Short mmCIF file of C-alpha atoms and ligand atoms in Angstrom, two decimals:
data_model
loop_
_atom_site.label_atom_id
_atom_site.label_comp_id
_atom_site.label_asym_id
_atom_site.label_seq_id
_atom_site.Cartn_x
_atom_site.Cartn_y
_atom_site.Cartn_z
CA MET A 1 -36.22 27.13 -22.88
CA THR A 2 -36.08 25.63 -19.37
CA ALA A 3 -34.56 27.57 -16.49
CA LEU A 4 -31.73 25.05 -16.38
CA ALA A 5 -30.90 25.40 -20.06
CA ALA A 6 -31.11 29.17 -19.75
CA SER A 7 -28.58 29.30 -16.96
CA VAL A 8 -26.25 27.07 -19.01
CA VAL A 9 -26.48 29.49 -21.93
CA LEU A 10 -25.96 32.51 -19.69
CA CYS A 11 -23.05 31.20 -17.60
CA GLY A 12 -21.26 28.88 -20.00
CA ARG A 13 -20.31 26.77 -16.98
CA LEU A 14 -22.80 25.17 -14.66
CA SER A 15 -22.14 23.41 -11.42
CA VAL A 16 -24.68 20.62 -11.01
CA ARG A 17 -24.79 21.28 -7.29
CA ALA A 18 -26.46 24.59 -8.01
CA CYS A 19 -29.34 22.68 -9.55
CA LEU A 20 -29.58 19.61 -7.34
CA PRO A 21 -31.12 19.50 -3.90
CA TYR A 22 -28.00 17.84 -2.39
CA TYR A 23 -24.39 17.18 -3.35
CA CYS A 24 -21.41 15.25 -2.07
CA ALA A 25 -18.52 16.50 0.05
CA VAL A 26 -14.86 15.58 -0.31
CA GLU A 27 -12.00 15.79 2.15
CA LEU A 28 -8.68 17.34 1.34
CA PHE A 29 -5.47 18.12 3.17
CA ARG A 30 -4.49 21.77 3.16
CA VAL A 31 -0.73 22.11 3.61
CA THR A 32 1.12 25.38 4.11
CA GLY A 33 4.69 24.89 2.94
CA GLY A 34 7.89 26.02 4.52
CA THR A 35 8.11 24.17 7.84
CA ARG A 36 10.97 21.86 8.82
CA LEU A 37 9.63 18.65 10.37
CA VAL A 38 11.24 18.14 13.76
CA GLY A 39 10.42 15.62 16.49
CA GLU A 40 9.59 11.98 17.05
CA VAL A 41 6.99 9.63 15.53
CA THR A 42 6.04 6.05 16.33
CA VAL A 43 5.24 3.62 13.55
CA GLY A 44 2.55 0.92 13.80
CA GLY A 45 2.19 -2.47 12.12
CA ALA A 46 2.46 -2.83 8.35
CA LYS A 47 -0.66 -2.40 6.24
CA ASN A 48 0.77 -4.77 3.64
CA SER A 49 1.28 -7.41 6.29
CA VAL A 50 -1.79 -7.16 8.50
CA LEU A 51 -4.23 -7.49 5.57
CA LYS A 52 -2.66 -10.84 4.61
CA LEU A 53 -2.46 -11.97 8.25
CA MET A 54 -6.21 -11.30 8.46
CA ALA A 55 -6.73 -13.48 5.36
CA ALA A 56 -4.54 -16.17 6.94
CA ALA A 57 -6.98 -16.28 9.87
CA LEU A 58 -9.39 -18.02 7.45
CA LEU A 59 -7.09 -21.04 7.49
CA ALA A 60 -7.97 -22.07 11.06
CA GLU A 61 -11.28 -22.39 12.86
CA GLY A 62 -11.38 -20.37 16.09
CA ARG A 63 -9.93 -17.15 17.46
CA THR A 64 -6.96 -15.39 15.84
CA VAL A 65 -5.59 -12.22 17.46
CA LEU A 66 -3.33 -9.81 15.56
CA THR A 67 -1.53 -7.19 17.64
CA ASN A 68 0.37 -4.05 16.55
CA ALA A 69 -2.33 -3.65 13.88
CA PRO A 70 -2.64 -0.19 12.27
CA ARG A 71 -5.96 1.74 12.56
CA ILE A 72 -6.44 2.34 8.85
CA LEU A 73 -9.28 2.23 6.34
CA ASP A 74 -7.93 -0.90 4.63
CA VAL A 75 -8.21 -2.85 7.88
CA THR A 76 -11.86 -1.76 8.09
CA ILE A 77 -12.44 -2.99 4.52
CA MET A 78 -10.69 -6.31 5.15
CA SER A 79 -12.76 -6.74 8.33
CA GLU A 80 -15.87 -6.35 6.18
CA VAL A 81 -14.56 -8.93 3.67
CA LEU A 82 -14.08 -11.40 6.55
CA ARG A 83 -17.48 -10.61 8.11
CA ARG A 84 -19.20 -11.33 4.80
CA LEU A 85 -17.40 -14.69 4.87
CA GLY A 86 -18.99 -15.44 8.25
CA CYS A 87 -16.16 -14.36 10.58
CA THR A 88 -16.69 -12.18 13.64
CA VAL A 89 -14.16 -9.36 13.67
CA THR A 90 -13.56 -6.93 16.52
CA ILE A 91 -10.96 -4.20 16.73
CA GLU A 92 -9.80 -2.79 20.05
CA GLY A 93 -6.80 -0.51 20.25
CA ASP A 94 -4.09 -2.12 18.14
CA ALA A 95 -5.58 -5.63 18.36
CA ILE A 96 -7.81 -7.31 15.80
CA THR A 97 -9.69 -10.41 16.95
CA ILE A 98 -11.06 -12.70 14.27
CA ASP A 99 -13.34 -15.64 15.06
CA THR A 100 -13.38 -17.93 12.03
CA PRO A 101 -16.23 -20.44 11.68
CA ALA A 102 -15.77 -24.11 10.75
CA GLU A 103 -17.05 -23.36 7.26
CA PRO A 104 -16.35 -19.78 6.14
CA GLY A 105 -18.19 -18.47 3.07
CA THR A 106 -16.64 -18.75 -0.37
CA GLU A 107 -17.28 -15.45 -2.16
CA ALA A 108 -15.55 -12.04 -2.14
CA ASP A 109 -17.62 -9.66 -4.27
CA TYR A 110 -16.60 -6.82 -6.56
CA ASP A 111 -17.97 -4.17 -4.25
CA LEU A 112 -15.16 -4.90 -1.76
CA VAL A 113 -12.42 -6.14 -4.08
CA ARG A 114 -12.55 -2.96 -6.17
CA ARG A 115 -12.18 -0.89 -3.00
CA MET A 116 -9.15 -2.85 -1.90
CA ARG A 117 -7.15 -5.17 -4.11
CA ALA A 118 -5.72 -7.06 -1.12
CA SER A 119 -9.17 -8.69 -0.80
CA ILE A 120 -7.95 -11.18 -3.41
CA ASN A 121 -5.73 -12.66 -0.70
CA VAL A 122 -8.71 -14.72 0.46
CA LEU A 123 -8.38 -16.77 -2.75
CA GLY A 124 -5.59 -19.10 -1.55
CA PRO A 125 -6.82 -19.75 2.00
CA LEU A 126 -10.48 -20.26 1.02
CA LEU A 127 -9.59 -22.62 -1.79
CA ALA A 128 -7.45 -24.62 0.64
CA ARG A 129 -10.15 -24.69 3.35
CA ARG A 130 -13.37 -24.93 1.34
CA GLY A 131 -12.33 -26.46 -1.99
CA GLU A 132 -14.21 -23.71 -3.85
CA VAL A 133 -14.01 -19.92 -4.04
CA ARG A 134 -15.36 -17.03 -6.13
CA VAL A 135 -13.34 -13.81 -5.97
CA ALA A 136 -14.13 -10.76 -8.08
CA HIS A 137 -11.32 -9.88 -10.51
CA PRO A 138 -9.82 -6.62 -9.23
CA GLY A 139 -8.93 -5.13 -12.63
CA GLY A 140 -6.11 -2.59 -12.99
CA ASP A 141 -5.56 0.48 -10.84
CA ALA A 142 -3.80 3.82 -10.69
CA ILE A 143 -0.29 2.35 -10.48
CA GLY A 144 -0.53 -0.34 -13.13
CA SER A 145 -2.25 -3.28 -14.77
CA ARG A 146 -1.63 -5.70 -11.84
CA GLY A 147 -2.48 -9.11 -13.26
CA LEU A 148 -3.57 -12.24 -11.41
CA ASP A 149 -1.94 -14.66 -13.85
CA TYR A 150 0.80 -15.84 -11.46
CA HIS A 151 -1.77 -16.54 -8.74
CA ILE A 152 -3.91 -18.51 -11.17
CA ALA A 153 -1.06 -20.42 -12.86
CA GLY A 154 0.37 -21.43 -9.47
CA LEU A 155 -2.97 -22.64 -8.12
CA LYS A 156 -3.55 -24.60 -11.34
CA ARG A 157 -0.22 -26.34 -10.84
CA MET A 158 -1.50 -27.34 -7.41
CA GLY A 159 -4.49 -29.01 -9.04
CA ALA A 160 -7.10 -26.25 -9.01
CA ASP A 161 -9.62 -25.92 -11.80
CA ILE A 162 -9.94 -22.18 -12.47
CA THR A 163 -12.37 -20.31 -14.70
CA SER A 164 -13.24 -16.68 -15.18
CA GLU A 165 -16.95 -15.83 -15.40
CA HIS A 166 -18.88 -12.55 -15.18
CA GLY A 167 -15.92 -10.71 -13.60
CA PHE A 168 -15.21 -13.47 -11.07
CA VAL A 169 -12.28 -15.82 -10.76
CA ILE A 170 -13.80 -19.17 -9.78
CA ALA A 171 -11.46 -21.81 -8.37
CA ARG A 172 -12.26 -25.39 -7.37
CA ALA A 173 -10.14 -28.23 -6.01
CA GLU A 174 -11.22 -31.12 -3.81
CA ARG A 175 -7.79 -31.04 -2.20
CA LEU A 176 -4.82 -29.12 -3.56
CA HIS A 177 -1.61 -31.07 -4.04
CA GLY A 178 2.04 -30.02 -3.76
CA ALA A 179 3.77 -28.68 -6.87
CA THR A 180 6.86 -26.86 -8.03
CA ILE A 181 5.99 -23.31 -9.03
CA TRP A 182 8.29 -20.80 -10.71
CA LEU A 183 7.15 -17.17 -10.58
CA ASP A 184 8.18 -15.05 -13.60
CA PHE A 185 8.47 -12.09 -11.22
CA PRO A 186 8.73 -12.24 -7.41
CA SER A 187 5.14 -11.08 -6.93
CA VAL A 188 4.25 -10.32 -3.31
CA GLY A 189 0.53 -11.10 -3.68
CA ALA A 190 1.07 -14.32 -5.68
CA THR A 191 3.68 -15.58 -3.20
CA GLU A 192 1.23 -14.95 -0.34
CA ASN A 193 -1.79 -16.54 -2.03
CA LEU A 194 0.19 -19.61 -3.10
CA LEU A 195 1.75 -19.92 0.34
CA MET A 196 -1.66 -19.82 2.04
CA ALA A 197 -2.95 -22.47 -0.38
CA ALA A 198 0.13 -24.70 -0.02
CA VAL A 199 0.10 -24.93 3.79
CA LEU A 200 -3.01 -27.16 3.64
CA ALA A 201 -2.18 -28.95 0.35
CA LYS A 202 -1.28 -32.64 0.23
CA GLY A 203 2.48 -32.97 -0.22
CA THR A 204 5.31 -30.50 -0.71
CA THR A 205 5.14 -27.25 -2.69
CA VAL A 206 8.19 -25.31 -3.82
CA ILE A 207 7.76 -21.64 -4.81
CA ASP A 208 10.80 -20.50 -6.73
CA ASN A 209 11.61 -16.83 -7.39
CA ALA A 210 9.32 -16.08 -4.43
CA ALA A 211 9.03 -12.57 -2.99
CA ARG A 212 11.36 -11.91 -0.03
CA GLU A 213 9.68 -8.86 1.53
CA PRO A 214 9.58 -8.57 5.36
CA GLU A 215 5.79 -8.95 5.04
CA ILE A 216 6.34 -12.41 3.49
CA VAL A 217 8.62 -13.32 6.38
CA ASP A 218 5.89 -12.09 8.75
CA ILE A 219 3.15 -14.24 7.24
CA CYS A 220 5.52 -17.24 7.15
CA ALA A 221 6.16 -16.69 10.88
CA MET A 222 2.45 -16.57 11.65
CA LEU A 223 1.64 -19.64 9.54
CA THR A 224 4.49 -21.55 11.22
CA GLU A 225 3.09 -20.59 14.65
CA MET A 226 -0.26 -21.99 13.40
CA GLY A 227 1.41 -25.33 12.67
CA ALA A 228 2.47 -24.92 9.03
CA ARG A 229 5.81 -26.31 7.85
CA ILE A 230 7.60 -23.63 5.82
CA TYR A 231 11.30 -23.49 5.00
CA GLY A 232 13.25 -20.66 3.37
CA ALA A 233 11.23 -17.61 4.53
CA GLY A 234 13.03 -14.46 3.39
CA THR A 235 14.83 -16.30 0.57
CA SER A 236 13.69 -16.69 -3.02
CA THR A 237 12.85 -20.40 -2.58
CA LEU A 238 10.03 -21.35 -0.26
CA GLU A 239 9.38 -25.00 0.52
CA ILE A 240 6.07 -25.84 2.14
CA GLU A 241 5.10 -29.26 3.46
CA GLY A 242 1.32 -29.35 3.59
CA VAL A 243 -0.42 -30.29 6.86
CA ASP A 244 -4.02 -31.42 7.50
CA ALA A 245 -5.10 -28.56 9.78
CA LEU A 246 -3.85 -25.38 11.42
CA SER A 247 -4.67 -23.76 14.76
CA PRO A 248 -5.42 -20.09 15.42
CA VAL A 249 -2.73 -18.00 17.16
CA THR A 250 -1.92 -14.57 18.54
CA HIS A 251 0.63 -12.81 16.33
CA ARG A 252 2.34 -9.40 16.37
CA THR A 253 2.39 -7.55 13.02
CA VAL A 254 5.78 -6.48 11.67
CA PRO A 255 6.39 -2.66 11.71
CA ASP A 256 5.42 -0.75 8.57
CA ARG A 257 8.62 -0.15 6.59
CA ILE A 258 6.87 2.06 4.02
CA VAL A 259 5.41 4.42 6.64
CA THR A 260 8.83 4.35 8.32
CA GLY A 261 10.52 5.29 5.06
CA THR A 262 7.97 8.03 4.46
CA TRP A 263 8.97 9.78 7.70
CA ALA A 264 12.65 9.39 6.84
CA PHE A 265 12.08 11.11 3.49
CA ALA A 266 9.88 13.76 5.11
CA ALA A 267 12.83 14.72 7.31
CA ALA A 268 15.14 14.97 4.31
CA ILE A 269 12.69 16.85 2.06
CA THR A 270 11.94 19.50 4.70
CA ARG A 271 15.55 19.70 5.92
CA GLY A 272 14.25 18.57 9.27
CA ASP A 273 15.23 16.24 12.09
CA VAL A 274 12.91 13.25 12.71
CA THR A 275 13.29 10.24 15.01
CA VAL A 276 11.22 7.21 14.00
CA ARG A 277 10.40 4.71 16.79
CA ASN A 278 9.07 1.12 16.70
CA SER A 279 10.56 0.58 13.26
CA GLU A 280 13.07 -1.83 11.83
CA PRO A 281 15.83 0.08 9.98
CA SER A 282 17.26 -3.13 8.47
CA HIS A 283 14.06 -3.37 6.35
CA LEU A 284 14.97 -0.06 4.73
CA GLU A 285 18.69 -0.32 4.20
CA ILE A 286 18.76 0.88 0.60
CA ALA A 287 16.35 3.78 1.17
CA LEU A 288 18.33 5.00 4.17
CA ASP A 289 21.51 4.64 2.14
CA GLU A 290 20.01 6.84 -0.60
CA LEU A 291 19.21 9.47 2.03
CA THR A 292 22.78 9.35 3.31
CA THR A 293 24.02 9.86 -0.26
CA ALA A 294 21.65 12.82 -0.51
CA GLY A 295 23.45 14.36 2.48
CA ALA A 296 21.27 13.26 5.41
CA ASP A 297 22.75 12.23 8.71
CA VAL A 298 21.16 8.84 9.55
CA GLU A 299 21.68 7.49 13.07
CA LEU A 300 20.51 3.88 13.71
CA PHE A 301 19.38 2.87 17.20
CA GLY A 302 19.43 -0.94 16.85
CA PRO A 303 16.92 -3.68 15.94
CA CYS A 304 13.30 -2.49 16.24
CA GLU A 305 14.48 0.65 18.09
CA GLY A 306 14.25 2.94 15.09
CA PHE A 307 16.54 5.69 13.81
CA ARG A 308 16.96 9.44 13.37
CA VAL A 309 17.29 11.33 10.08
CA ARG A 310 18.63 14.89 10.06
CA MET A 311 19.17 17.03 6.98
CA ASP A 312 20.70 20.48 7.50
CA ASP A 313 21.32 21.61 3.93
CA ARG A 314 19.66 21.28 0.57
CA PRO A 315 19.57 17.56 -0.38
CA ARG A 316 21.91 16.45 -3.16
CA ALA A 317 20.32 14.76 -6.18
CA VAL A 318 20.44 10.94 -6.10
CA ASP A 319 19.46 8.33 -8.67
CA VAL A 320 16.92 5.78 -7.43
CA VAL A 321 15.97 2.41 -8.94
CA THR A 322 12.98 0.50 -7.55
CA LEU A 323 13.22 -3.28 -7.32
CA PRO A 324 11.60 -6.12 -5.40
CA TYR A 325 12.93 -6.45 -1.83
CA PRO A 326 15.68 -5.99 -0.76
CA GLY A 327 15.81 -3.31 -3.50
CA TYR A 328 14.42 0.22 -3.08
CA ALA A 329 10.64 -0.20 -2.52
CA THR A 330 8.34 0.93 -5.33
CA ASP A 331 5.94 2.23 -2.65
CA LEU A 332 8.59 4.81 -1.70
CA LEU A 333 8.91 6.05 -5.29
CA PRO A 334 6.68 9.15 -4.81
CA MET A 335 8.82 10.15 -1.82
CA ALA A 336 11.97 9.79 -3.95
CA ILE A 337 10.38 12.02 -6.61
CA ALA A 338 9.40 14.62 -3.99
CA LEU A 339 12.99 14.62 -2.70
CA ALA A 340 14.43 14.84 -6.22
CA ALA A 341 12.07 17.73 -7.01
CA VAL A 342 13.76 19.91 -4.37
CA ALA A 343 17.28 18.46 -4.56
CA ASP A 344 20.36 20.17 -5.91
CA GLY A 345 20.87 18.76 -9.40
CA PRO A 346 19.16 16.26 -11.72
CA SER A 347 18.06 12.77 -10.57
CA MET A 348 17.15 9.74 -12.65
CA ILE A 349 14.37 7.67 -11.06
CA THR A 350 13.70 4.22 -12.53
CA GLU A 351 10.56 2.19 -11.77
CA ASN A 352 10.81 -1.56 -12.34
CA VAL A 353 7.75 -2.98 -10.58
CA PHE A 354 4.58 -1.26 -11.87
CA ASP A 355 3.87 0.02 -15.37
CA ALA A 356 1.94 3.19 -14.44
CA ARG A 357 3.55 4.31 -11.22
CA PHE A 358 4.64 7.62 -12.80
CA MET A 359 1.02 8.68 -13.54
CA PHE A 360 0.93 10.86 -10.46
CA THR A 361 3.93 12.94 -11.58
CA ASN A 362 1.49 15.11 -13.58
CA GLU A 363 0.26 16.29 -10.18
CA MET A 364 3.84 16.97 -9.07
CA VAL A 365 4.27 19.11 -12.17
CA ARG A 366 1.29 21.19 -10.97
CA LEU A 367 3.41 21.96 -7.92
CA GLY A 368 6.13 23.30 -10.20
CA ALA A 369 8.30 20.17 -10.13
CA ASP A 370 10.42 19.62 -13.23
CA VAL A 371 9.66 15.94 -13.93
CA ARG A 372 9.88 14.31 -17.35
CA THR A 373 9.03 10.67 -17.79
CA ASP A 374 9.86 8.26 -20.57
CA GLY A 375 8.71 4.67 -20.13
CA HIS A 376 9.96 3.48 -16.79
CA HIS A 377 12.41 6.35 -16.29
CA ALA A 378 11.86 9.83 -14.91
CA VAL A 379 14.34 12.68 -14.97
CA VAL A 380 13.75 15.20 -12.21
CA ARG A 381 15.60 18.53 -12.09
CA GLY A 382 15.48 19.85 -8.56
CA LYS A 383 14.33 23.34 -7.59
CA GLU A 384 14.96 25.19 -4.35
CA TRP A 385 11.20 25.63 -3.81
CA LEU A 386 8.04 24.23 -5.36
CA SER A 387 4.86 26.24 -5.68
CA GLY A 388 1.65 25.37 -3.80
CA ALA A 389 -1.39 24.37 -5.90
CA PRO A 390 -4.50 22.16 -5.74
CA VAL A 391 -3.59 18.55 -6.63
CA ARG A 392 -5.23 15.13 -6.45
CA ALA A 393 -4.00 11.97 -4.75
CA THR A 394 -4.27 9.07 -7.19
CA ASP A 395 -3.17 6.34 -4.77
CA ILE A 396 -1.97 6.03 -1.18
CA ARG A 397 1.73 6.63 -1.75
CA ALA A 398 1.27 9.27 -4.45
CA GLY A 399 -0.99 11.17 -2.03
CA VAL A 400 1.64 11.20 0.68
CA GLY A 401 4.36 12.14 -1.83
CA LEU A 402 2.28 15.17 -2.84
CA VAL A 403 1.84 16.22 0.79
CA MET A 404 5.62 15.95 1.26
CA ALA A 405 6.20 18.06 -1.84
CA GLY A 406 3.64 20.57 -0.50
CA LEU A 407 5.74 20.96 2.63
CA ARG A 408 8.52 22.35 0.47
CA ALA A 409 6.25 24.51 -1.69
CA GLU A 410 5.65 28.23 -1.33
CA GLY A 411 2.08 28.96 -0.29
CA VAL A 412 -0.77 26.51 0.11
CA THR A 413 -1.11 23.05 -1.44
CA GLU A 414 -4.49 21.30 -1.32
CA VAL A 415 -4.34 17.54 -1.81
CA ALA A 416 -7.75 16.11 -2.73
CA ASP A 417 -8.98 12.49 -2.46
CA VAL A 418 -7.23 11.97 0.85
CA PHE A 419 -9.21 8.78 1.48
CA HIS A 420 -6.27 7.18 -0.31
CA ILE A 421 -3.93 8.38 2.45
CA ASP A 422 -6.37 7.20 5.14
CA ARG A 423 -6.08 3.71 3.63
CA GLY A 424 -2.51 3.32 4.80
CA TYR A 425 -1.33 6.04 7.21
CA PRO A 426 -2.84 5.89 10.71
CA GLY A 427 -3.17 9.28 12.42
CA PHE A 428 -1.35 10.99 9.55
CA ILE A 429 -2.48 14.55 10.24
CA GLU A 430 -1.83 14.24 13.98
CA GLN A 431 1.67 12.88 13.40
CA MET A 432 2.47 15.56 10.83
CA ARG A 433 1.31 18.26 13.22
CA SER A 434 3.31 16.81 16.09
CA LEU A 435 6.37 17.31 13.87
CA GLY A 436 5.42 20.94 13.27
CA ALA A 437 3.73 20.68 9.86
CA GLU A 438 1.03 23.23 9.05
CA ILE A 439 -1.63 20.86 7.77
CA GLU A 440 -5.37 20.50 8.26
CA ARG A 441 -8.15 18.23 7.01
CA VAL A 442 -10.83 20.26 5.28
CA THR A 443 -14.23 19.15 3.99
CA VAL A 444 -15.41 20.91 0.85
CA PRO A 445 -18.29 20.39 -1.58
CA ASP A 446 -17.47 18.00 -4.42
CA ASP A 447 -17.14 20.04 -7.58
CA THR A 448 -16.24 17.16 -9.85
CA MET A 449 -19.74 17.14 -11.34
CA ALA A 450 -19.33 20.66 -12.68
CA LEU A 451 -20.17 20.79 -16.37
CA ASP A 452 -17.67 22.50 -18.63
CA PHE A 453 -18.30 23.26 -22.26
C1 UD1 B 1 2.08 -5.53 -3.07
C2 UD1 B 1 1.81 -4.36 -2.17
C3 UD1 B 1 2.14 -3.05 -2.88
C4 UD1 B 1 3.55 -3.09 -3.39
C5 UD1 B 1 3.80 -4.34 -4.23
C6 UD1 B 1 5.23 -4.50 -4.68
C7 UD1 B 1 0.00 -5.08 -0.78
C8 UD1 B 1 -1.42 -4.93 -0.37
N1 UD1 B 1 0.41 -4.34 -1.79
O1 UD1 B 1 1.19 -5.44 -4.18
O2 UD1 B 1 1.96 -1.99 -1.95
O3 UD1 B 1 3.81 -1.95 -4.18
O4 UD1 B 1 3.43 -5.51 -3.49
O5 UD1 B 1 6.09 -4.48 -3.61
O6 UD1 B 1 0.75 -5.83 -0.19
N2 UD1 B 1 2.03 -9.23 -11.53
C9 UD1 B 1 1.62 -9.89 -12.64
N3 UD1 B 1 0.84 -10.99 -12.49
C10 UD1 B 1 0.47 -11.46 -11.27
C11 UD1 B 1 0.90 -10.76 -10.12
C12 UD1 B 1 1.69 -9.64 -10.27
O7 UD1 B 1 1.94 -9.51 -13.77
O8 UD1 B 1 -0.23 -12.47 -11.20
C13 UD1 B 1 2.87 -8.02 -11.68
C14 UD1 B 1 2.15 -6.75 -11.27
O9 UD1 B 1 1.35 -6.25 -12.31
C15 UD1 B 1 3.30 -5.85 -10.92
C16 UD1 B 1 4.34 -6.81 -10.37
O10 UD1 B 1 3.96 -8.10 -10.80
O11 UD1 B 1 3.80 -5.24 -12.08
C17 UD1 B 1 4.44 -6.82 -8.85
O12 UD1 B 1 3.17 -7.03 -8.28
P1 UD1 B 1 2.99 -7.70 -6.85
O13 UD1 B 1 4.33 -7.91 -6.21
O14 UD1 B 1 2.10 -8.87 -7.00
O15 UD1 B 1 2.25 -6.55 -6.05
P2 UD1 B 1 0.98 -6.69 -5.14
O16 UD1 B 1 1.05 -7.93 -4.33
O17 UD1 B 1 -0.24 -6.43 -5.93
#
């Protein structure tokens, strides 16, 4: 018997790191519950906007500058996508400068697309500029199946020939032409891809049942500054008259409404008092209304000035239904569950956008939350306190929701896989600490290779 096999027999459980010369490390957030968050935070530009604005830079040769850009991991990944397409990308402070060549490359590989689904947003602009593109199919992820069928059907209506080979979507079109496209669901990503293809197509394209998110309005604003002709931004019908060429511009990214909403919920969950600056409260009307119903005092400061959320008592239970904008954002669902988990009474939370968004609630249950899911509904019975435990972030928003729940849990909560949070929340730990949270980033050896039998 080898020494290895002997130790397996003796111990019954063997950590591979005991036998290997090196092993990996993982980062987690260690949160000590019980603090009220009090103070002021400033919100940067929206992740879900800036990534698409970066893709839009492919539409024009020359120098595009995006200001109010967040310093997040996803921006680093998108920069790499653009570099591999031949762009020069530099980031200084909150500004991203992209120099796009006359003929950018035509392939986004799986290595990058699997790390960040938004990489598929190069499909529309590259097809429009180069007449050919190969983008790795992203597959599903932790919040749902997330198809590409609306993107593909819309581009086909505009004259593209699209095939799927060896995990790649391959699209070709000498020049796209205008078309009328009806989306079965107001998909954000499909609206953006089709929009970026239509601006350089020959003729007029109409996208009906288009997404209306503030990030769509933002990209429409940037494309219009570049010389595109777009009518109906922010409504469910977009009309785009194709032009022959666009010019690069400097554009300011819209504030991040999801990060903004996260801080608003953090105030309510911890019975705190948080002022959020550089944010647009009108992009969050329904979420702020839910917080008011839960008993929070919400004071608005005016357009782009931000707001203050104060919660003195235990939040009341509220029912939440996610919907495309202007409905309650699906990305704020984990925060609604964290609030419901400590609210007074039962809440019904309904998810209408993604088919697996409730997956992370198993982690909430580890914190003592009483959450039962059935299809796209969850019933949450609130408790005065949750109970700290080790949990795992499964996606960006779930990770932050777990941290929020940990703030209202007795003892210590360790949230693993925090790279998810780094993807979308710039300076998260620093901002949490400035509000009084007891939270630290800790590096520990990766135990996931431990063998159990
Ligand atoms: C974007 C946001 C994400 C947000 C979501 C909904 C980014 C980087 N991500 O994701 O944070 O939660 O909008 O507001 O901006 N669908 C199809 N076929 C398609 C396209 C979509 O069935 O071709 C389905 C999806 O599976 C999902 C629903 O439509 O169930 C909405 O998806 P979509 O709006 O496209 O979300 P994303 O753009 O991927």
